[in-house]
Amino acid sequence: MRTGSKCLLGSSIVLVLLGSCFGAFYEDFSADWGGENILLNEGVNGVDLRLTTNTGARFASRNSYLFGAFSVNMKLIAGNSAGTACSFYLTSYGDSHDEIDFEFLGNVSGQPYVLHTNVFGHGKGEREQRMFLWFDPTADFHNYSVIWNHRHVTWYVDNTPIRVFRNLESKYPNTYLNTEAQVVSGSIFDASTWATRGGLIPIDWNSAPFIVKFRDFSFNACHVVNNDVTNCKKQNARNWWEAKNLDRASIARMRSVTKKYRFYDYCTDKVRNPTPPAECRYNNL
Ligand SMILES: *[C@@H]1O[C@H](CO)[C@@H](O)[C@H](O)[C@H]1NC(C)=O
Ligand SMILES: *[C@@H]1O[C@H](CO)[C@@H](O)[C@H](O)[C@H]1NC(C)=O
């Protein structure tokens, strides 16, 4: 990320990087996998990821962050995308890693995409939710974002919250994502064995290449410098994402979309979780 003076707000320790500070793609991100299928679109601060019979692709931010607001506009694979998956996610590395996921599961032409979300805290995941979207995500760009602060992680689709995972450290220690810096990634990959109708419909390679478009990356976040998380761990009221809370109107919007469009929730999956996991009743706002 460029850190020219216009990009620095606040102290030099807690760097707040604005979307407008993004430089050339490879200054901000590295190609993690399938570099040949990462196609730059610099004019719009964006990139296309392609899935071919050779490989999918993945990028990751060079900087890592502990708390912040992360957003991107994405346009998903048009036509027959069955068996493919695309993602926008945050992750740390190592055995007890943290992760915040948006995963988009493709479908045959005319059938709906599924948005799959998950969250890992201290290496514990298995907190999947799935929903349909209220628009066709392949027709246009839509805004997918995460606010991750000391109180909660909230996933948004076009500014409508669709999921909350609250910080319950005081009740259940070592469950929240509050110690590890995460990088921001995007990917496209072959998920034939599980994505579409549970794996019933694999990729039809006759429809390849598959292309997902990302643009307008915007990260306003606490940038961890030299692996020192001390400053980001502190709750700094000057960071606007810390103040971001769910008001009644947003909760009402979240309820109405989840009621209509969410069709799977690990919390209510009696086969996997005969007793709902402890956090469920707090996150079901
Ligand atoms: C997505 O929406 C948020 C909230 O309005 C906004 O701050 C952000 O800039 C938008 N992101 C993109 C990539 O347009
Ligand atoms: C694909 O469409 C089918 C039929 O409408 C639906 O049951 C399924 O949830 C859709 N999405 C995926 C990813 O399987």
Short mmCIF file of C-alpha atoms and ligand atoms in Angstrom, two decimals:
data_model
loop_
_atom_site.label_atom_id
_atom_site.label_comp_id
_atom_site.label_asym_id
_atom_site.label_seq_id
_atom_site.Cartn_x
_atom_site.Cartn_y
_atom_site.Cartn_z
CA MET A 1 0.00 0.00 0.00
CA ARG A 2 1.31 3.43 -0.74
CA THR A 3 1.93 5.37 2.38
CA GLY A 4 2.44 8.80 0.94
CA SER A 5 1.58 11.60 3.35
CA LYS A 6 -1.93 12.13 2.01
CA CYS A 7 -2.70 8.57 2.99
CA LEU A 8 -1.79 8.84 6.64
CA LEU A 9 -4.39 9.85 9.14
CA GLY A 10 -3.98 9.74 12.86
CA SER A 11 -0.68 8.78 14.41
CA SER A 12 2.12 7.19 12.49
CA ILE A 13 1.61 4.02 14.46
CA VAL A 14 -2.01 3.39 13.67
CA LEU A 15 -2.14 3.88 9.96
CA VAL A 16 -5.52 4.47 8.46
CA LEU A 17 -5.34 3.66 4.81
CA LEU A 18 -8.05 4.93 2.55
CA GLY A 19 -9.24 3.30 -0.60
CA SER A 20 -8.06 6.27 -2.56
CA CYS A 21 -4.54 5.44 -1.47
CA PHE A 22 -4.43 2.20 -3.37
CA GLY A 23 -1.61 2.15 -5.83
CA ALA A 24 -0.90 -0.26 -8.61
CA PHE A 25 -2.40 -3.64 -7.76
CA TYR A 26 0.89 -5.38 -7.05
CA GLU A 27 1.99 -2.65 -4.65
CA ASP A 28 -0.95 -3.56 -2.45
CA PHE A 29 -1.42 -7.26 -3.14
CA SER A 30 0.63 -10.28 -4.07
CA ALA A 31 -0.36 -13.19 -6.28
CA ASP A 32 -0.67 -16.17 -3.97
CA TRP A 33 -1.71 -18.72 -6.53
CA GLY A 34 -2.42 -18.88 -10.25
CA GLY A 35 -0.75 -15.57 -11.13
CA GLU A 36 -1.43 -16.18 -14.82
CA ASN A 37 -5.15 -15.93 -14.03
CA ILE A 38 -4.96 -12.58 -12.22
CA LEU A 39 -5.84 -9.97 -14.82
CA LEU A 40 -5.32 -6.35 -13.88
CA ASN A 41 -7.90 -3.67 -14.40
CA GLU A 42 -5.99 -0.70 -13.00
CA GLY A 43 -8.32 2.00 -14.27
CA VAL A 44 -10.97 0.93 -11.78
CA ASN A 45 -8.60 -0.16 -8.99
CA GLY A 46 -9.60 -3.69 -9.77
CA VAL A 47 -8.73 -7.13 -10.92
CA ASP A 48 -10.38 -10.04 -12.69
CA LEU A 49 -9.71 -13.57 -11.48
CA ARG A 50 -10.05 -16.38 -13.95
CA LEU A 51 -10.60 -20.09 -13.51
CA THR A 52 -9.31 -22.25 -16.34
CA THR A 53 -8.68 -25.98 -16.64
CA ASN A 54 -5.11 -25.17 -15.55
CA THR A 55 -5.75 -23.27 -12.36
CA GLY A 56 -7.83 -20.85 -10.34
CA ALA A 57 -6.27 -17.80 -8.72
CA ARG A 58 -5.82 -16.03 -5.41
CA PHE A 59 -4.37 -12.70 -4.25
CA ALA A 60 -3.58 -11.49 -0.75
CA SER A 61 -2.92 -8.01 0.62
CA ARG A 62 0.71 -7.29 1.45
CA ASN A 63 -0.39 -5.49 4.60
CA SER A 64 -2.11 -7.18 7.48
CA TYR A 65 -4.68 -5.62 9.75
CA LEU A 66 -6.21 -6.01 13.16
CA PHE A 67 -9.70 -4.44 13.11
CA GLY A 68 -11.15 -2.25 10.40
CA ALA A 69 -13.67 -1.87 7.60
CA PHE A 70 -13.01 -3.77 4.38
CA SER A 71 -15.05 -3.53 1.24
CA VAL A 72 -14.98 -4.35 -2.41
CA ASN A 73 -17.37 -4.34 -5.33
CA MET A 74 -17.70 -7.69 -7.06
CA LYS A 75 -19.44 -8.97 -10.15
CA LEU A 76 -19.80 -12.73 -10.12
CA ILE A 77 -19.49 -15.26 -12.94
CA ALA A 78 -22.27 -14.93 -15.48
CA GLY A 79 -23.98 -17.92 -17.10
CA ASN A 80 -23.13 -21.44 -16.05
CA SER A 81 -21.00 -21.10 -12.91
CA ALA A 82 -21.97 -24.44 -11.34
CA GLY A 83 -19.12 -26.06 -9.43
CA THR A 84 -17.15 -22.83 -9.05
CA ALA A 85 -16.53 -20.80 -5.94
CA CYS A 86 -15.26 -17.23 -5.53
CA SER A 87 -14.34 -15.59 -2.28
CA PHE A 88 -13.51 -12.34 -0.54
CA TYR A 89 -12.08 -12.99 2.91
CA LEU A 90 -9.76 -12.07 5.71
CA THR A 91 -7.41 -14.59 7.24
CA SER A 92 -4.45 -14.99 9.53
CA TYR A 93 -2.06 -17.91 9.31
CA GLY A 94 -1.08 -20.72 11.65
CA ASP A 95 -2.75 -23.35 13.80
CA SER A 96 -5.12 -21.11 15.66
CA HIS A 97 -5.93 -18.83 12.77
CA ASP A 98 -8.78 -16.34 12.49
CA GLU A 99 -10.84 -15.91 9.35
CA ILE A 100 -13.86 -13.97 8.08
CA ASP A 101 -15.38 -15.29 4.85
CA PHE A 102 -17.67 -14.39 2.02
CA GLU A 103 -17.88 -17.32 -0.40
CA PHE A 104 -20.01 -17.30 -3.52
CA LEU A 105 -21.14 -20.68 -4.81
CA GLY A 106 -22.03 -20.83 -8.47
CA ASN A 107 -24.97 -22.45 -10.19
CA VAL A 108 -26.22 -23.50 -13.58
CA SER A 109 -27.58 -20.67 -15.74
CA GLY A 110 -30.74 -19.16 -14.37
CA GLN A 111 -30.40 -20.78 -10.93
CA PRO A 112 -29.40 -18.68 -7.95
CA TYR A 113 -25.94 -18.10 -6.57
CA VAL A 114 -25.49 -18.90 -2.89
CA LEU A 115 -23.63 -16.69 -0.44
CA HIS A 116 -21.87 -18.81 2.14
CA THR A 117 -20.30 -17.09 5.18
CA ASN A 118 -18.12 -18.43 7.94
CA VAL A 119 -15.93 -17.17 10.76
CA PHE A 120 -12.98 -18.71 12.56
CA GLY A 121 -11.72 -17.52 15.92
CA HIS A 122 -8.55 -19.06 17.36
CA GLY A 123 -8.72 -21.89 14.82
CA LYS A 124 -12.36 -22.76 15.48
CA GLY A 125 -14.66 -22.49 12.47
CA GLU A 126 -17.65 -24.63 11.45
CA ARG A 127 -19.95 -21.63 11.75
CA GLU A 128 -21.43 -21.68 8.27
CA GLN A 129 -24.47 -19.80 7.12
CA ARG A 130 -25.94 -19.80 3.64
CA MET A 131 -28.34 -17.50 1.89
CA PHE A 132 -29.62 -16.46 -1.51
CA LEU A 133 -29.22 -12.85 -2.58
CA TRP A 134 -32.08 -10.46 -3.38
CA PHE A 135 -30.55 -9.51 -6.73
CA ASP A 136 -28.64 -11.18 -9.53
CA PRO A 137 -24.98 -10.84 -8.44
CA THR A 138 -23.77 -11.62 -11.96
CA ALA A 139 -25.61 -8.72 -13.61
CA ASP A 140 -23.80 -5.89 -11.82
CA PHE A 141 -21.23 -4.95 -9.24
CA HIS A 142 -22.39 -5.10 -5.62
CA ASN A 143 -20.73 -4.03 -2.43
CA TYR A 144 -19.56 -6.74 -0.02
CA SER A 145 -18.03 -5.52 3.19
CA VAL A 146 -16.99 -6.44 6.67
CA ILE A 147 -16.75 -4.30 9.74
CA TRP A 148 -14.52 -5.95 12.29
CA ASN A 149 -14.17 -4.08 15.56
CA HIS A 150 -13.75 -4.79 19.26
CA ARG A 151 -17.45 -5.51 19.65
CA HIS A 152 -18.39 -7.59 16.64
CA VAL A 153 -17.77 -8.73 13.11
CA THR A 154 -20.58 -7.68 10.77
CA TRP A 155 -20.95 -8.78 7.16
CA TYR A 156 -22.78 -6.38 4.81
CA VAL A 157 -24.18 -6.78 1.32
CA ASP A 158 -24.87 -3.39 -0.29
CA ASN A 159 -24.87 -1.89 3.18
CA THR A 160 -27.47 -4.28 4.53
CA PRO A 161 -26.07 -6.30 7.42
CA ILE A 162 -26.57 -10.00 6.87
CA ARG A 163 -24.69 -11.52 9.79
CA VAL A 164 -23.15 -10.62 13.13
CA PHE A 165 -20.58 -12.44 15.23
CA ARG A 166 -20.17 -10.77 18.58
CA ASN A 167 -17.18 -10.52 20.87
CA LEU A 168 -18.09 -12.77 23.79
CA GLU A 169 -14.59 -12.90 25.29
CA SER A 170 -15.84 -12.01 28.74
CA LYS A 171 -18.11 -15.07 28.78
CA TYR A 172 -16.14 -17.39 26.52
CA PRO A 173 -12.41 -16.59 26.48
CA ASN A 174 -10.35 -17.20 23.36
CA THR A 175 -13.25 -17.19 20.96
CA TYR A 176 -13.07 -13.72 19.40
CA LEU A 177 -10.81 -12.45 16.63
CA ASN A 178 -8.92 -9.91 18.69
CA THR A 179 -5.27 -10.86 18.71
CA GLU A 180 -4.15 -11.76 15.20
CA ALA A 181 -3.53 -9.57 12.18
CA GLN A 182 -5.27 -10.75 9.04
CA VAL A 183 -4.60 -10.26 5.35
CA VAL A 184 -7.38 -9.59 2.84
CA SER A 185 -7.75 -12.05 -0.03
CA GLY A 186 -9.85 -12.88 -3.03
CA SER A 187 -9.96 -16.10 -4.97
CA ILE A 188 -11.65 -18.27 -7.54
CA PHE A 189 -11.42 -22.05 -7.49
CA ASP A 190 -12.88 -25.39 -8.51
CA ALA A 191 -15.38 -26.47 -5.86
CA SER A 192 -17.05 -29.19 -7.94
CA THR A 193 -17.12 -31.66 -5.09
CA TRP A 194 -19.27 -29.55 -2.78
CA ALA A 195 -20.45 -26.16 -4.05
CA THR A 196 -23.49 -26.65 -6.20
CA ARG A 197 -26.33 -28.66 -4.73
CA GLY A 198 -23.83 -30.26 -2.40
CA GLY A 199 -21.57 -31.38 -5.26
CA LEU A 200 -24.25 -32.89 -7.50
CA ILE A 201 -23.35 -30.48 -10.30
CA PRO A 202 -19.62 -30.28 -11.06
CA ILE A 203 -17.97 -27.70 -13.28
CA ASP A 204 -18.77 -27.93 -16.97
CA TRP A 205 -15.37 -27.03 -18.42
CA ASN A 206 -17.03 -26.25 -21.75
CA SER A 207 -18.14 -23.02 -20.08
CA ALA A 208 -14.58 -22.06 -19.06
CA PRO A 209 -12.91 -19.67 -18.57
CA PHE A 210 -14.89 -18.44 -15.55
CA ILE A 211 -14.29 -14.84 -14.54
CA VAL A 212 -15.08 -12.92 -11.35
CA LYS A 213 -14.47 -9.17 -11.18
CA PHE A 214 -13.27 -7.23 -8.14
CA ARG A 215 -12.97 -3.46 -8.05
CA ASP A 216 -12.87 -0.39 -5.78
CA PHE A 217 -11.05 -2.05 -2.90
CA SER A 218 -11.47 0.04 0.20
CA PHE A 219 -9.80 -0.86 3.49
CA ASN A 220 -9.99 1.55 6.40
CA ALA A 221 -8.18 -0.41 9.01
CA CYS A 222 -5.53 -0.64 11.64
CA HIS A 223 -2.41 -1.69 9.77
CA VAL A 224 -0.10 -3.91 11.79
CA VAL A 225 3.48 -2.74 11.31
CA ASN A 226 6.43 -5.09 11.88
CA ASN A 227 4.13 -7.73 13.35
CA ASP A 228 3.54 -5.55 16.39
CA VAL A 229 -0.16 -5.76 17.22
CA THR A 230 0.02 -3.74 20.43
CA ASN A 231 -1.43 -0.56 19.04
CA CYS A 232 -4.15 -2.18 17.00
CA LYS A 233 -5.27 -4.28 19.94
CA LYS A 234 -6.20 -1.12 21.82
CA GLN A 235 -9.64 0.22 21.20
CA ASN A 236 -9.05 3.63 19.69
CA ALA A 237 -12.20 5.72 19.59
CA ARG A 238 -10.78 7.80 16.75
CA ASN A 239 -11.14 4.82 14.42
CA TRP A 240 -14.65 5.21 13.01
CA TRP A 241 -15.19 1.48 12.53
CA GLU A 242 -15.02 1.09 16.31
CA ALA A 243 -18.03 3.34 16.70
CA LYS A 244 -19.98 1.47 14.06
CA ASN A 245 -22.76 -0.31 15.85
CA LEU A 246 -25.96 -1.87 14.69
CA ASP A 247 -28.85 0.48 15.24
CA ARG A 248 -32.46 -0.61 15.35
CA ALA A 249 -33.04 0.14 11.70
CA SER A 250 -30.08 -1.99 10.58
CA ILE A 251 -31.11 -4.84 12.82
CA ALA A 252 -34.60 -4.66 11.37
CA ARG A 253 -33.16 -4.76 7.84
CA MET A 254 -30.94 -7.69 8.76
CA ARG A 255 -33.88 -9.58 10.22
CA SER A 256 -36.01 -9.07 7.20
CA VAL A 257 -33.39 -10.24 4.68
CA THR A 258 -32.19 -13.17 6.72
CA LYS A 259 -35.73 -14.31 7.33
CA LYS A 260 -36.43 -14.28 3.65
CA TYR A 261 -33.13 -15.38 2.13
CA ARG A 262 -31.10 -17.37 4.65
CA PHE A 263 -31.73 -21.08 4.29
CA TYR A 264 -28.94 -22.64 6.33
CA ASP A 265 -27.54 -21.79 9.73
CA TYR A 266 -25.13 -23.98 11.71
CA CYS A 267 -26.94 -22.79 14.81
CA THR A 268 -30.13 -24.57 13.84
CA ASP A 269 -28.51 -27.63 12.22
CA LYS A 270 -29.62 -30.24 14.74
CA VAL A 271 -27.64 -33.01 13.07
CA ARG A 272 -24.32 -31.24 13.43
CA ASN A 273 -25.18 -29.39 16.61
CA PRO A 274 -27.81 -31.16 18.71
CA THR A 275 -27.20 -28.39 21.24
CA PRO A 276 -26.73 -25.03 19.56
CA PRO A 277 -23.20 -23.64 20.06
CA ALA A 278 -23.05 -21.20 22.96
CA GLU A 279 -22.57 -18.08 20.84
CA CYS A 280 -25.70 -18.67 18.79
CA ARG A 281 -28.22 -17.04 21.04
CA TYR A 282 -26.12 -13.88 21.27
CA ASN A 283 -25.63 -13.57 17.54
CA ASN A 284 -29.22 -14.15 16.59
CA LEU A 285 -30.24 -10.50 16.84
C1 LIG B 1 -19.36 -0.11 0.28
O1 LIG B 1 -20.21 0.55 1.16
C2 LIG B 1 -19.56 1.19 2.26
C3 LIG B 1 -20.59 1.72 3.19
O2 LIG B 1 -21.41 2.65 2.55
C4 LIG B 1 -18.67 2.29 1.73
O3 LIG B 1 -18.00 2.90 2.79
C5 LIG B 1 -17.66 1.65 0.82
O4 LIG B 1 -16.84 2.64 0.26
C6 LIG B 1 -18.37 0.88 -0.28
N1 LIG B 1 -17.33 0.13 -0.96
C7 LIG B 1 -17.19 0.13 -2.22
C8 LIG B 1 -16.11 -0.78 -2.68
O5 LIG B 1 -17.90 0.77 -2.98
C1 LIG B 2 -28.63 -23.76 -7.29
O1 LIG B 2 -29.97 -23.90 -7.65
C2 LIG B 2 -30.66 -24.91 -6.95
C3 LIG B 2 -32.04 -25.04 -7.55
O2 LIG B 2 -32.71 -23.80 -7.53
C4 LIG B 2 -30.68 -24.54 -5.48
O3 LIG B 2 -31.32 -25.57 -4.74
C5 LIG B 2 -29.25 -24.36 -4.97
O4 LIG B 2 -29.28 -23.93 -3.63
C6 LIG B 2 -28.57 -23.33 -5.82
N1 LIG B 2 -27.22 -23.00 -5.42
C7 LIG B 2 -26.23 -23.85 -5.13
C8 LIG B 2 -24.92 -23.26 -4.84
O5 LIG B 2 -26.36 -25.06 -5.10
#
